[in-house]
Amino acid sequence: MHGTQCGNLQNYLQGLKQEWAKTIYLSVKRSVEDVLVEIGWPFISTNQPLENVKRTTDDGYKKFQSLMKILALLNNEVDPDSDCICGLPSSISGLRLPMRHLTKPLKKRFENHFSGNRQTNDLSRPELYLTQVLDWCKRPCEFLSEWVQPVFDSINIDSKEEFTRALYGLVVVKLSHDLPLLYEDDYLFGHCIDEIIAFERELRLSVHNQPSVHETLTGERTLEKWLSTEKKYAIEKMDTLLSSDTAWISTSDVEFDGATVLYFTEVAEKFTKTILAMTDRYNVLPQVEHRLQFLDLQLELLKEFRIRMLQMKNEFEDQPL
């Protein structure tokens, strides 16, 4: 009917198509839920190896794959808003129907364990849910490759990356809720930042084109808090190092130009490590403008360190031994 002037007929056929797609989807949706239970997905409550489970439920897996293919075909025809994770950045939203349904049981488990009054919903221990998501990302690789990727090949999507994006969505929503609650506690806020960075680095080892939670970390209020926390702890570290009895003891020496030997004191070496550790943390941010804010902070701290050193030098000169 494309290219014709039968506008009313086109609209009728389009509406009929959408209505049938919705009817088929509702039927397939129920079947998918049943087959996921049948094959024991998501394989996190059993000690039985995945390869053994797969052999004993081969028919179930074939049925699962057939239903995934139908969902892939329906992806552009239905709009199952209720299955979405709301409030996600563009890099994580837009999951395909098959993956939405595949990760729905994990989303339910995540919300059950890490929300409300659950003991595992502990603001002081973000590593609990980050470690859980890491484990979920790694466990089903074989299953995704054999039974899900053939479906995703038809739409040129990497199932492992799509699966990881879905689980990242859980982390993003959780962080968006938890980080503002940590603004008044510098220690817990700093600990959460450290755990997030460790989480991203660990996952990067297994998923190369992974999404990132940087959009959560670089919100105006959160980034401002991160910068102030870095500054606070760097100043405290500087004070501790300069007041140490061993501050001026040489810890290492380096030959320069084959003749001059440069001696590094404890205070210089340890403060340099503090600055480099900060660089290591903020280097996960992809946006140059965000990294430049931390660089400005580092320059400010180095200037402050230099001023402190000059003050101490002047004091020593005014009060010789």
Coordinates of C-alpha atoms in Angstrom, one line a residue:
M1 CA 0.0 0.0 0.0
H2 CA 3.0 2.3 0.2
G3 CA 3.1 4.9 -2.5
T4 CA -0.7 4.9 -3.0
Q5 CA -3.2 7.6 -2.0
C6 CA -5.3 5.2 0.1
G7 CA -4.6 7.0 3.3
N8 CA -7.6 5.6 5.3
L9 CA -6.8 2.0 4.2
Q10 CA -3.2 2.5 5.2
N11 CA -4.2 3.8 8.6
Y12 CA -6.6 0.9 9.1
L13 CA -4.0 -1.7 8.1
Q14 CA -1.4 -0.1 10.4
G15 CA -3.9 -0.1 13.3
L16 CA -4.8 -3.8 12.6
K17 CA -1.1 -4.7 12.5
Q18 CA -0.4 -3.0 15.8
E19 CA -3.4 -4.7 17.4
W20 CA -2.3 -8.1 16.3
A21 CA 1.2 -7.5 17.4
K22 CA 0.0 -6.5 20.8
T23 CA -2.2 -9.7 21.0
I24 CA 0.7 -11.9 20.0
Y25 CA 3.1 -10.1 22.4
L26 CA 0.8 -10.7 25.4
S27 CA 0.6 -14.4 24.5
V28 CA 4.3 -14.7 23.9
K29 CA 5.1 -12.8 27.1
R30 CA 3.3 -15.3 29.2
S31 CA 5.0 -18.2 27.4
V32 CA 8.4 -16.6 27.9
E33 CA 7.8 -16.3 31.6
D34 CA 6.9 -20.0 31.8
V35 CA 9.8 -21.2 29.7
L36 CA 12.3 -19.2 31.8
V37 CA 11.0 -21.0 34.9
E38 CA 11.2 -24.3 33.0
I39 CA 14.9 -24.0 32.1
G40 CA 15.8 -22.7 35.6
W41 CA 16.8 -19.2 34.5
P42 CA 18.7 -17.2 35.8
F43 CA 20.9 -20.0 37.0
I44 CA 21.9 -18.3 40.2
S45 CA 20.2 -20.6 42.8
T46 CA 21.7 -23.9 41.8
N47 CA 25.1 -25.5 42.3
Q48 CA 24.6 -27.6 39.2
P49 CA 27.0 -26.7 36.3
L50 CA 25.4 -24.9 33.4
E51 CA 26.4 -27.6 30.9
N52 CA 24.6 -30.2 32.9
V53 CA 21.4 -28.1 33.2
K54 CA 21.5 -27.5 29.5
R55 CA 21.7 -31.2 28.6
T56 CA 18.7 -32.1 30.8
T57 CA 16.5 -29.2 29.4
D58 CA 17.5 -29.1 25.8
D59 CA 13.9 -29.0 24.6
G60 CA 13.2 -26.2 26.9
Y61 CA 16.1 -24.2 25.6
K62 CA 14.9 -24.7 22.0
K63 CA 11.5 -23.4 23.0
F64 CA 13.1 -20.5 24.7
Q65 CA 15.1 -19.6 21.6
S66 CA 12.0 -19.8 19.4
L67 CA 10.1 -17.4 21.7
M68 CA 13.1 -15.0 21.7
K69 CA 13.0 -14.9 17.9
I70 CA 9.3 -13.9 18.1
L71 CA 10.1 -11.2 20.6
A72 CA 12.9 -9.9 18.3
L73 CA 10.4 -9.6 15.4
L74 CA 7.9 -7.8 17.6
N75 CA 10.5 -5.4 19.0
N76 CA 9.5 -2.4 16.8
E77 CA 5.7 -3.2 16.9
V78 CA 5.0 -3.0 20.6
D79 CA 5.8 -0.5 23.4
P80 CA 5.9 -2.5 26.7
D81 CA 6.7 0.5 28.9
S82 CA 6.0 -1.5 32.0
D83 CA 9.1 -3.7 31.3
C84 CA 11.4 -0.7 31.1
I85 CA 13.7 0.7 33.7
C86 CA 12.8 4.3 33.9
G87 CA 15.2 7.2 34.3
L88 CA 18.2 5.6 32.4
P89 CA 20.8 7.6 30.4
S90 CA 20.7 7.2 26.7
S91 CA 23.8 4.9 26.7
I92 CA 21.8 2.3 28.7
S93 CA 18.2 2.7 27.7
G94 CA 16.5 1.2 24.6
L95 CA 16.9 -2.5 25.4
R96 CA 15.4 -4.9 22.9
L97 CA 12.4 -7.0 23.9
P98 CA 14.2 -10.3 24.2
M99 CA 16.7 -8.8 26.7
R100 CA 14.1 -7.0 28.7
H101 CA 12.4 -10.3 29.4
L102 CA 15.6 -12.2 29.9
T103 CA 16.8 -9.7 32.6
K104 CA 13.4 -9.2 34.2
P105 CA 13.9 -11.9 36.9
L106 CA 17.3 -10.4 37.7
K107 CA 15.7 -7.0 38.1
K108 CA 13.1 -8.4 40.4
R109 CA 15.8 -10.1 42.5
F110 CA 17.9 -6.9 42.6
E111 CA 15.1 -4.8 43.8
N112 CA 14.1 -7.4 46.4
H113 CA 17.6 -7.6 47.9
F114 CA 18.8 -4.0 47.6
S115 CA 15.8 -1.8 48.4
G116 CA 13.6 -1.1 51.4
N117 CA 14.5 -2.4 54.8
R118 CA 16.6 -5.4 53.6
Q119 CA 19.8 -6.0 55.5
T120 CA 21.6 -6.1 52.2
N121 CA 20.4 -2.6 51.3
D122 CA 23.2 -0.9 53.3
L123 CA 24.4 2.5 52.2
S124 CA 27.8 1.9 53.7
R125 CA 28.3 -1.2 51.6
P126 CA 27.7 -0.5 47.9
E127 CA 30.1 -3.4 47.2
L128 CA 27.2 -5.8 48.0
Y129 CA 25.1 -4.9 45.0
L130 CA 28.1 -4.1 42.7
T131 CA 29.6 -7.5 43.4
Q132 CA 26.3 -9.1 42.8
V133 CA 25.9 -7.4 39.4
L134 CA 29.4 -8.4 38.5
D135 CA 28.6 -12.0 39.2
W136 CA 25.4 -11.9 37.1
C137 CA 27.3 -10.3 34.2
K138 CA 29.9 -13.1 34.2
R139 CA 27.9 -16.3 34.9
P140 CA 25.7 -16.8 31.8
C141 CA 28.3 -16.2 29.0
E142 CA 28.1 -19.7 27.6
F143 CA 24.3 -19.6 27.6
L144 CA 24.2 -16.2 25.9
S145 CA 26.6 -17.3 23.2
E146 CA 24.8 -20.6 22.4
W147 CA 21.1 -19.7 22.8
V148 CA 20.7 -16.0 22.7
Q149 CA 23.3 -14.7 20.3
P150 CA 21.9 -16.6 17.3
V151 CA 18.7 -14.6 17.8
F152 CA 20.6 -11.3 18.2
D153 CA 22.7 -12.0 15.1
S154 CA 19.6 -11.2 13.0
I155 CA 19.5 -7.6 14.4
N156 CA 23.3 -7.2 14.6
I157 CA 23.5 -6.9 18.3
D158 CA 26.0 -8.5 20.7
S159 CA 23.9 -10.3 23.4
K160 CA 26.7 -10.1 26.0
E161 CA 26.9 -6.3 25.6
E162 CA 23.1 -5.9 25.7
F163 CA 22.9 -8.1 28.8
T164 CA 25.5 -6.0 30.5
R165 CA 23.7 -2.8 29.6
A166 CA 20.6 -4.1 31.1
L167 CA 22.3 -4.9 34.4
Y168 CA 24.1 -1.6 34.3
G169 CA 20.7 0.0 34.3
L170 CA 20.0 -1.5 37.7
V171 CA 23.3 0.0 39.1
V172 CA 22.5 3.4 37.6
V173 CA 19.1 3.6 39.1
K174 CA 20.5 2.4 42.5
L175 CA 23.3 5.0 42.5
S176 CA 21.0 7.8 41.4
H177 CA 19.0 7.1 44.6
D178 CA 21.9 6.4 47.0
L179 CA 24.5 8.9 46.1
P180 CA 22.5 12.0 47.3
L181 CA 22.0 10.2 50.6
L182 CA 25.7 10.1 51.1
Y183 CA 26.5 13.8 50.5
E184 CA 26.6 14.5 54.2
D185 CA 29.1 11.7 55.0
D186 CA 32.5 12.2 53.3
Y187 CA 33.8 8.8 54.2
L188 CA 30.9 6.8 52.9
F189 CA 30.7 9.0 49.8
G190 CA 34.4 8.5 49.0
H191 CA 34.0 4.7 49.7
C192 CA 31.1 4.5 47.2
I193 CA 33.2 6.3 44.5
D194 CA 36.1 3.9 45.1
E195 CA 33.7 0.9 44.8
I196 CA 32.1 2.2 41.6
I197 CA 35.5 2.7 40.0
A198 CA 36.6 -0.7 41.0
F199 CA 33.4 -2.2 39.6
E200 CA 33.9 -0.5 36.2
R201 CA 37.5 -1.7 35.9
E202 CA 36.6 -5.2 36.8
L203 CA 33.8 -5.4 34.3
R204 CA 35.9 -3.8 31.6
L205 CA 38.2 -6.9 31.7
S206 CA 35.4 -9.1 30.3
V207 CA 33.2 -6.6 28.3
H208 CA 35.1 -4.2 26.1
N209 CA 32.3 -2.0 24.8
Q210 CA 30.6 -1.7 28.2
P211 CA 28.4 1.2 29.1
S212 CA 29.5 3.5 32.0
V213 CA 27.9 4.9 35.1
H214 CA 29.8 8.2 34.5
E215 CA 26.6 10.1 33.8
T216 CA 25.6 9.4 37.4
L217 CA 29.0 10.4 38.8
T218 CA 29.1 13.7 36.8
G219 CA 25.8 15.1 37.8
E220 CA 26.4 18.7 39.0
R221 CA 25.8 18.1 42.7
T222 CA 27.6 14.7 42.7
L223 CA 30.7 15.9 40.8
E224 CA 30.9 19.0 43.1
K225 CA 30.8 16.7 46.1
W226 CA 33.4 14.3 44.6
L227 CA 35.8 17.3 44.0
S228 CA 35.3 18.6 47.5
T229 CA 35.9 15.2 49.0
E230 CA 39.1 14.7 47.0
K231 CA 40.3 18.1 48.2
K232 CA 39.5 17.5 51.8
Y233 CA 41.3 14.1 52.0
A234 CA 44.3 15.5 50.0
I235 CA 44.7 18.4 52.4
E236 CA 44.4 16.1 55.4
K237 CA 47.0 13.8 53.9
M238 CA 49.3 16.8 53.3
D239 CA 48.9 17.9 56.9
T240 CA 49.7 14.4 58.2
L241 CA 52.8 14.0 55.9
L242 CA 54.3 17.4 56.8
S243 CA 53.9 16.9 60.5
S244 CA 55.4 13.4 60.4
D245 CA 58.8 12.9 62.2
T246 CA 60.0 11.0 59.1
A247 CA 58.8 13.6 56.6
W248 CA 62.3 14.6 55.5
I249 CA 64.0 11.2 55.5
S250 CA 65.2 10.2 52.0
T251 CA 63.3 7.2 50.7
S252 CA 64.9 6.9 47.3
D253 CA 67.3 8.5 44.9
V254 CA 67.5 8.9 41.2
E255 CA 70.5 9.7 39.0
F256 CA 69.9 12.6 36.7
D257 CA 72.0 13.4 33.6
G258 CA 74.5 10.8 34.7
A259 CA 75.9 13.0 37.4
T260 CA 73.3 14.8 39.6
V261 CA 71.6 12.6 42.2
L262 CA 68.1 13.7 43.2
Y263 CA 66.9 12.5 46.6
F264 CA 63.2 12.0 47.3
T265 CA 61.9 12.6 50.8
E266 CA 59.1 10.7 52.3
V267 CA 56.7 13.7 52.2
A268 CA 57.4 14.4 48.5
E269 CA 57.0 10.7 47.5
K270 CA 53.9 10.1 49.4
F271 CA 52.2 13.3 48.4
T272 CA 53.0 12.6 44.8
K273 CA 51.3 9.2 45.2
T274 CA 48.3 10.9 46.6
I275 CA 48.0 13.1 43.5
L276 CA 48.6 10.2 41.2
A277 CA 45.9 8.1 43.0
M278 CA 43.4 10.9 42.3
T279 CA 44.4 10.9 38.6
D280 CA 43.8 7.2 38.6
R281 CA 40.3 7.7 39.9
Y282 CA 39.1 10.5 37.7
N283 CA 40.6 9.0 34.5
V284 CA 37.5 6.8 34.3
L285 CA 35.5 9.9 33.2
P286 CA 35.2 10.1 29.4
Q287 CA 34.5 13.8 29.2
V288 CA 37.5 16.1 29.0
E289 CA 35.8 19.0 30.8
H290 CA 35.1 16.8 33.8
R291 CA 38.7 15.6 34.0
L292 CA 40.0 19.2 33.6
Q293 CA 38.1 20.1 36.8
F294 CA 40.1 17.5 38.7
L295 CA 43.3 18.6 37.0
D296 CA 42.6 22.2 38.2
L297 CA 42.2 20.8 41.7
Q298 CA 45.5 18.9 41.5
L299 CA 47.2 22.1 40.4
E300 CA 45.7 23.9 43.4
L301 CA 46.9 21.2 45.8
L302 CA 50.4 21.3 44.3
K303 CA 50.5 25.1 44.7
E304 CA 49.3 24.7 48.3
F305 CA 52.0 22.0 48.9
R306 CA 54.7 24.4 47.5
I307 CA 53.5 27.2 49.8
R308 CA 53.6 25.0 52.8
M309 CA 57.1 23.9 51.9
L310 CA 58.3 27.5 51.6
Q311 CA 56.7 28.4 54.9
M312 CA 58.5 25.5 56.6
K313 CA 61.8 26.5 54.9
N314 CA 61.4 30.1 56.1
E315 CA 60.7 28.9 59.7
F316 CA 63.9 26.7 59.6
E317 CA 65.9 29.7 58.4
D318 CA 64.5 32.0 61.0
Q319 CA 65.1 29.5 63.8
P320 CA 68.4 27.7 63.0
L321 CA 69.5 24.8 65.2

